[in-house]
PDB file of C-alpha atoms in Angstrom:
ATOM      1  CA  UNK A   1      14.396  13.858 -31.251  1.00 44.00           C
ATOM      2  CA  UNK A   2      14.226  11.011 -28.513  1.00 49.00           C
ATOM      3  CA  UNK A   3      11.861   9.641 -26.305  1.00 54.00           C
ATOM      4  CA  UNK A   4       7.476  10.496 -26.078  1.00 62.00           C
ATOM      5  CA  UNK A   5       6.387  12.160 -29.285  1.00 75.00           C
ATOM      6  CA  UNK A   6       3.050  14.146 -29.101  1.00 82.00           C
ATOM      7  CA  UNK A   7       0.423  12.845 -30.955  1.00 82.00           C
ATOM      8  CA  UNK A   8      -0.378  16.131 -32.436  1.00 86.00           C
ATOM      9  CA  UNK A   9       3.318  16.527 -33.808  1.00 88.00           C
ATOM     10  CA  UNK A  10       2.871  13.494 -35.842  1.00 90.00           C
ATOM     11  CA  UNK A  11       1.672  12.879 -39.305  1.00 93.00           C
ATOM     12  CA  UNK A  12       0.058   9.827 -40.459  1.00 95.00           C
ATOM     13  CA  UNK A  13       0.527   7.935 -43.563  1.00 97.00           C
ATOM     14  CA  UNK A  14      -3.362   6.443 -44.483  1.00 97.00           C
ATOM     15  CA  UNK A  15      -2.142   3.472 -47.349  1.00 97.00           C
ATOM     16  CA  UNK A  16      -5.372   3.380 -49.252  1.00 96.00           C
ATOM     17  CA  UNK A  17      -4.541   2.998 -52.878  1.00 95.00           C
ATOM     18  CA  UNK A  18      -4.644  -0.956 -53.093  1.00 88.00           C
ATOM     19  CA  UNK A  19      -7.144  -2.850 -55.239  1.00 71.00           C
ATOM     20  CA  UNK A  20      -8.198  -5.475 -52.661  1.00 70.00           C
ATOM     21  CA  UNK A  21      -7.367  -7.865 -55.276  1.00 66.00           C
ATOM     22  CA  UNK A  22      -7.074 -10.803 -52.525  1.00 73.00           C
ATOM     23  CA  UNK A  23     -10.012 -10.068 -50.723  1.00 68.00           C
ATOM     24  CA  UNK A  24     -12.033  -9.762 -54.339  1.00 65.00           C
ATOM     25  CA  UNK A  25     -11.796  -5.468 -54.528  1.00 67.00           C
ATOM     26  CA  UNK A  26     -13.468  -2.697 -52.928  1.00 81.00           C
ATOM     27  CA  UNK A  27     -12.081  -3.765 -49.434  1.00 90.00           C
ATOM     28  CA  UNK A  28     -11.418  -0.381 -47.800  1.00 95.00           C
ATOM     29  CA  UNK A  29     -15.035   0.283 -48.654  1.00 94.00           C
ATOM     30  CA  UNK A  30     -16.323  -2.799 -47.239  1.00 94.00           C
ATOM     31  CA  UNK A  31     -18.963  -2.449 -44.205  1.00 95.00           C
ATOM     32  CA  UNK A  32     -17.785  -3.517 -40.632  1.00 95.00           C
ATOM     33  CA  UNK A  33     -20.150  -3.151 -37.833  1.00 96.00           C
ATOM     34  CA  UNK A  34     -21.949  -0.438 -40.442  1.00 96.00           C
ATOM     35  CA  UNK A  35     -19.197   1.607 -41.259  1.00 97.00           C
ATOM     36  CA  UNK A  36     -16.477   1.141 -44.034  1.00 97.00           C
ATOM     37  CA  UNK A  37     -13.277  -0.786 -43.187  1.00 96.00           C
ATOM     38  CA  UNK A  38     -11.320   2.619 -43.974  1.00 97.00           C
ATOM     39  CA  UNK A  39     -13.781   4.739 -41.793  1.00 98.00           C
ATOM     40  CA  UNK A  40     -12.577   2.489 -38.487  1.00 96.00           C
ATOM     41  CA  UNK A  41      -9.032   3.805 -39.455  1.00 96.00           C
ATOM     42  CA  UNK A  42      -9.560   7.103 -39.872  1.00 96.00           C
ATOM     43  CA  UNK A  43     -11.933   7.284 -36.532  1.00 95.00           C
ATOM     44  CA  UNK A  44      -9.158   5.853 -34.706  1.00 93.00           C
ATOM     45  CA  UNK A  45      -5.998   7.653 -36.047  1.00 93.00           C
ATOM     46  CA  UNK A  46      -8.742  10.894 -35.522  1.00 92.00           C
ATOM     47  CA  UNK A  47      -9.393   9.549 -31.805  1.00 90.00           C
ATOM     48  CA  UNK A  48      -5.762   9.527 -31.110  1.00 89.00           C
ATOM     49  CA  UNK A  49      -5.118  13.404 -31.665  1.00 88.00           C
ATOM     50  CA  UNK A  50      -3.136  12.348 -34.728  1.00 89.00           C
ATOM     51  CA  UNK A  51      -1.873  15.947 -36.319  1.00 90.00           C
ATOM     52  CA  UNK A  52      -1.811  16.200 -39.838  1.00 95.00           C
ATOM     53  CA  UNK A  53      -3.764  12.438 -41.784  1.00 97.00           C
ATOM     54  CA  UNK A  54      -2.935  12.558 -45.540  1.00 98.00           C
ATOM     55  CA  UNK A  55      -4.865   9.466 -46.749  1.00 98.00           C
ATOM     56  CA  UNK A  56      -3.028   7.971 -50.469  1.00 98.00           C
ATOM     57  CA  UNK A  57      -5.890   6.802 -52.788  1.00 98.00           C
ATOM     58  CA  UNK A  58      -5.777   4.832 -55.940  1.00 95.00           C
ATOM     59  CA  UNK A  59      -8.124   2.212 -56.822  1.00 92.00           C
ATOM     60  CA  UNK A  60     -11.700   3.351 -56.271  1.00 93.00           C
ATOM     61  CA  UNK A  61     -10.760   6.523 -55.322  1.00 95.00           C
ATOM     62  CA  UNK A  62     -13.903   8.487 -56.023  1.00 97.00           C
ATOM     63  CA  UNK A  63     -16.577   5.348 -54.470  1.00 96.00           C
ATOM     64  CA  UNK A  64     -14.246   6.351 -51.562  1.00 97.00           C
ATOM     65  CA  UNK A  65     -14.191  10.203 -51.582  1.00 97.00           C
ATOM     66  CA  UNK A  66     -17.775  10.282 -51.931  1.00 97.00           C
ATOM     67  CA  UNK A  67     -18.347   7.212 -49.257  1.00 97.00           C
ATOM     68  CA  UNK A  68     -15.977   8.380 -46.110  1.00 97.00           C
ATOM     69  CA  UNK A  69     -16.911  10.399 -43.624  1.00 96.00           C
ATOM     70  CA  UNK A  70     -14.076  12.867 -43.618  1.00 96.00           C
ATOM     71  CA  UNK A  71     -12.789  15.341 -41.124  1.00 95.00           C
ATOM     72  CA  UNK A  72      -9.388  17.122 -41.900  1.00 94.00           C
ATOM     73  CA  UNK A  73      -7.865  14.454 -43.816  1.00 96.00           C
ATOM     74  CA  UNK A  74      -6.100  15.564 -46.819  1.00 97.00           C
ATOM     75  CA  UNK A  75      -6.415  13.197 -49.951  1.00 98.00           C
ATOM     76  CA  UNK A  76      -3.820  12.731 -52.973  1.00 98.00           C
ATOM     77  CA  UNK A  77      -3.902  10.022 -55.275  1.00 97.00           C
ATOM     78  CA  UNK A  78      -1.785   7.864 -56.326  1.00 96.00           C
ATOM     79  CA  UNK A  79      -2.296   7.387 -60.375  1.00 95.00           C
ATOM     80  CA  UNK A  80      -0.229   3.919 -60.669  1.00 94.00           C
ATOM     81  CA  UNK A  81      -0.754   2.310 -57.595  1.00 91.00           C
ATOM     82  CA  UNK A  82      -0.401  -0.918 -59.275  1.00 89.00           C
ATOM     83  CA  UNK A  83       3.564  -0.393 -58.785  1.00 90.00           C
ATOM     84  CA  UNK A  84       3.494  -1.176 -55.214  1.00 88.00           C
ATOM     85  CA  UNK A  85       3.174   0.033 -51.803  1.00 91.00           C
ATOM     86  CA  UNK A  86       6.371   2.409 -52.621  1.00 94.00           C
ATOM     87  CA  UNK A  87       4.661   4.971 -54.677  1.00 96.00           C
ATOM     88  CA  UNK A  88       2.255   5.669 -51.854  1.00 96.00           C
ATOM     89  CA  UNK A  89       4.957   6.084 -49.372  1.00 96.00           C
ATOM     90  CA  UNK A  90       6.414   8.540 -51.372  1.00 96.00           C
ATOM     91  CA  UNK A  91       3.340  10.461 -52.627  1.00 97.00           C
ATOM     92  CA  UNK A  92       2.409  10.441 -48.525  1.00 97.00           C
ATOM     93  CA  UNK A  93       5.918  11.636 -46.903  1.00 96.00           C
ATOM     94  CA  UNK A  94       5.374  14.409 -50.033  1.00 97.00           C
ATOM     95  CA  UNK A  95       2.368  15.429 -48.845  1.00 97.00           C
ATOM     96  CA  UNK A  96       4.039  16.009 -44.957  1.00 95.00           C
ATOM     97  CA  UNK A  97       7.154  17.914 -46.191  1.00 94.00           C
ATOM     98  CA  UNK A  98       5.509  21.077 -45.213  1.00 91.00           C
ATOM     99  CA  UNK A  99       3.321  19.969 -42.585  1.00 93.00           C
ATOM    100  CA  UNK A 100       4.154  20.571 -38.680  1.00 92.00           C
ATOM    101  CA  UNK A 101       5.315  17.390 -37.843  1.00 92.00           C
ATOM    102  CA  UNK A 102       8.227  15.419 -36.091  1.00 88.00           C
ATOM    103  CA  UNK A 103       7.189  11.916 -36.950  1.00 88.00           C
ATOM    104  CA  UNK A 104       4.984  10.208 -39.105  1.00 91.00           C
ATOM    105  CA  UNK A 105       2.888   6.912 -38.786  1.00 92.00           C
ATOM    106  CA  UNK A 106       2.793   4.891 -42.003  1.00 94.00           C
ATOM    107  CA  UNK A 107      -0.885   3.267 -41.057  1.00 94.00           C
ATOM    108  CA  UNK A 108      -2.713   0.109 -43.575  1.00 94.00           C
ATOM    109  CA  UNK A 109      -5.995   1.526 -44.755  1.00 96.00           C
ATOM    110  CA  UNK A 110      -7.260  -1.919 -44.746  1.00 94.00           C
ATOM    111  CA  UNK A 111      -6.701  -2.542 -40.835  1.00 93.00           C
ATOM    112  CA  UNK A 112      -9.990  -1.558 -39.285  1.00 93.00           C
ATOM    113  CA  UNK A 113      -8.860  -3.153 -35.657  1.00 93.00           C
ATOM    114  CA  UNK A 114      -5.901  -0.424 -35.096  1.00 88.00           C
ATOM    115  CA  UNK A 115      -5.159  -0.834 -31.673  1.00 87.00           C
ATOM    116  CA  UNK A 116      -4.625   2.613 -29.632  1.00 86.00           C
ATOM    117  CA  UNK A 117      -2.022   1.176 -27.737  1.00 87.00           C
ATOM    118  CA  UNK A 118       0.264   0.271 -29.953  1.00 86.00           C
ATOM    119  CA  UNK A 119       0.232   3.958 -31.922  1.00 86.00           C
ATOM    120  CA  UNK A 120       1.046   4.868 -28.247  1.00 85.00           C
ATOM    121  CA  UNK A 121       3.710   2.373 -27.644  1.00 85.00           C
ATOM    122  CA  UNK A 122       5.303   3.677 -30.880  1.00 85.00           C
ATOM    123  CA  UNK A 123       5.017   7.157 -29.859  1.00 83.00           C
ATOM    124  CA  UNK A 124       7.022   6.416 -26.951  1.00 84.00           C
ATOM    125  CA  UNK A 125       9.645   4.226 -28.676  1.00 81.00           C
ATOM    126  CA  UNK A 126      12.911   6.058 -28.716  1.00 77.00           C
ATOM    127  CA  UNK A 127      14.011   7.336 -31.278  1.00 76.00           C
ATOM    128  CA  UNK A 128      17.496   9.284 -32.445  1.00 75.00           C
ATOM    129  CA  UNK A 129      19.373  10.445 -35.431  1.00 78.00           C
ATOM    130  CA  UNK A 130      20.862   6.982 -34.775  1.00 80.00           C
ATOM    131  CA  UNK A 131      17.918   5.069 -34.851  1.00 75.00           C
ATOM    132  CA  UNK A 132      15.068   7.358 -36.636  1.00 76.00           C
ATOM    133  CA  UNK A 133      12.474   4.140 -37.158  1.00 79.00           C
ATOM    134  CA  UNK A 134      10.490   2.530 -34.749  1.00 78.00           C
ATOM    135  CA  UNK A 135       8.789  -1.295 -36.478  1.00 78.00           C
ATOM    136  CA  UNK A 136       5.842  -2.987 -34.380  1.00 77.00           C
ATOM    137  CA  UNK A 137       5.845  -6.865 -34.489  1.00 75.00           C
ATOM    138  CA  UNK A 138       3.547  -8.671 -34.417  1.00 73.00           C
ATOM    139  CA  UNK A 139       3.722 -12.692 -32.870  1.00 75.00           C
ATOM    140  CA  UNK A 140       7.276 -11.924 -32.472  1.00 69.00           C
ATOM    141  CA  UNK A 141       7.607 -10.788 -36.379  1.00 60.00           C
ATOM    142  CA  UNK A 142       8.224  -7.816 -37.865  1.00 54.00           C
ATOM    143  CA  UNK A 143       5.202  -7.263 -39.946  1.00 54.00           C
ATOM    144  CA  UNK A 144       1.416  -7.145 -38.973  1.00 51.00           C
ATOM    145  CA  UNK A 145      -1.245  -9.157 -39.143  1.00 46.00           C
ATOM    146  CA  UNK A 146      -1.869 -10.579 -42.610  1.00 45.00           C
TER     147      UNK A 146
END
């Protein structure tokens, strides 16, 4: 696999299990511009022809099932997501094994301000058997926004 990947050949990884401890809990839920923080996420991975969303759940999982606006998003939960962001990684690349996908975003449920262009710019990052991960930075880092 090198070069442009479709959008609709690639998965995306929604990390949503979190307790918002920092920001004092129930962040994904929180309302921006009158939709929840987790909504602008899914609207924009939708809006980008994304293929298959699984979104990983954990803390408040069913204020969030019940307050989302979903589409086709498939849901598992993560039942210890206290252990860290691993568990969710693993319960989301899980949930992809048998979907039809080449790639697959891992995407921050708690980033409402996803930027199109950089899911495109990753999309057309190259990638090879050599070098099967593409990172974004971020101020010349390589992490986002905190």
């Amino acid at each position: 696999m090198a070069g442009l990947l479709a959008a609709e050949r690639v998965g995306a990884i929604v990390l949503a299990a979190g307790a918002g401890s920092r920001f004092g809990g129930g962040k994904l839920l929180a309302p921006l511009e009158g939709r929840p923080v987790l909504q602008h996420v899914l609207d924009a991975l939708g809006g980008l022809g994304v293929g298959t969303i699984v979104v990983v759940l954990g803390h408040d999982a069913r204020a969030i099932e019940a307050t989302i606006s979903w589409r086709d998003e498939q849901r598992v939960v993560n039942g210890a997501p206290q252990q860290g962001l691993s568990g969710s990684v693993r319960l989301g690349f899980a949930a992809l094994v048998f979907a039809p996908v080449d790639a697959a975003l891992v995407v921050l449920g708690d980033q409402p301000r996803l930027e199109p262009a950089v899911i495109h710019a990753l999309l057309a990052a190259p990638i090879s058997d050599e070098r099967p991960v593409a990172v974004p930075r971020y101020a010349d880092e390589g992490s986002g926004p905190n």
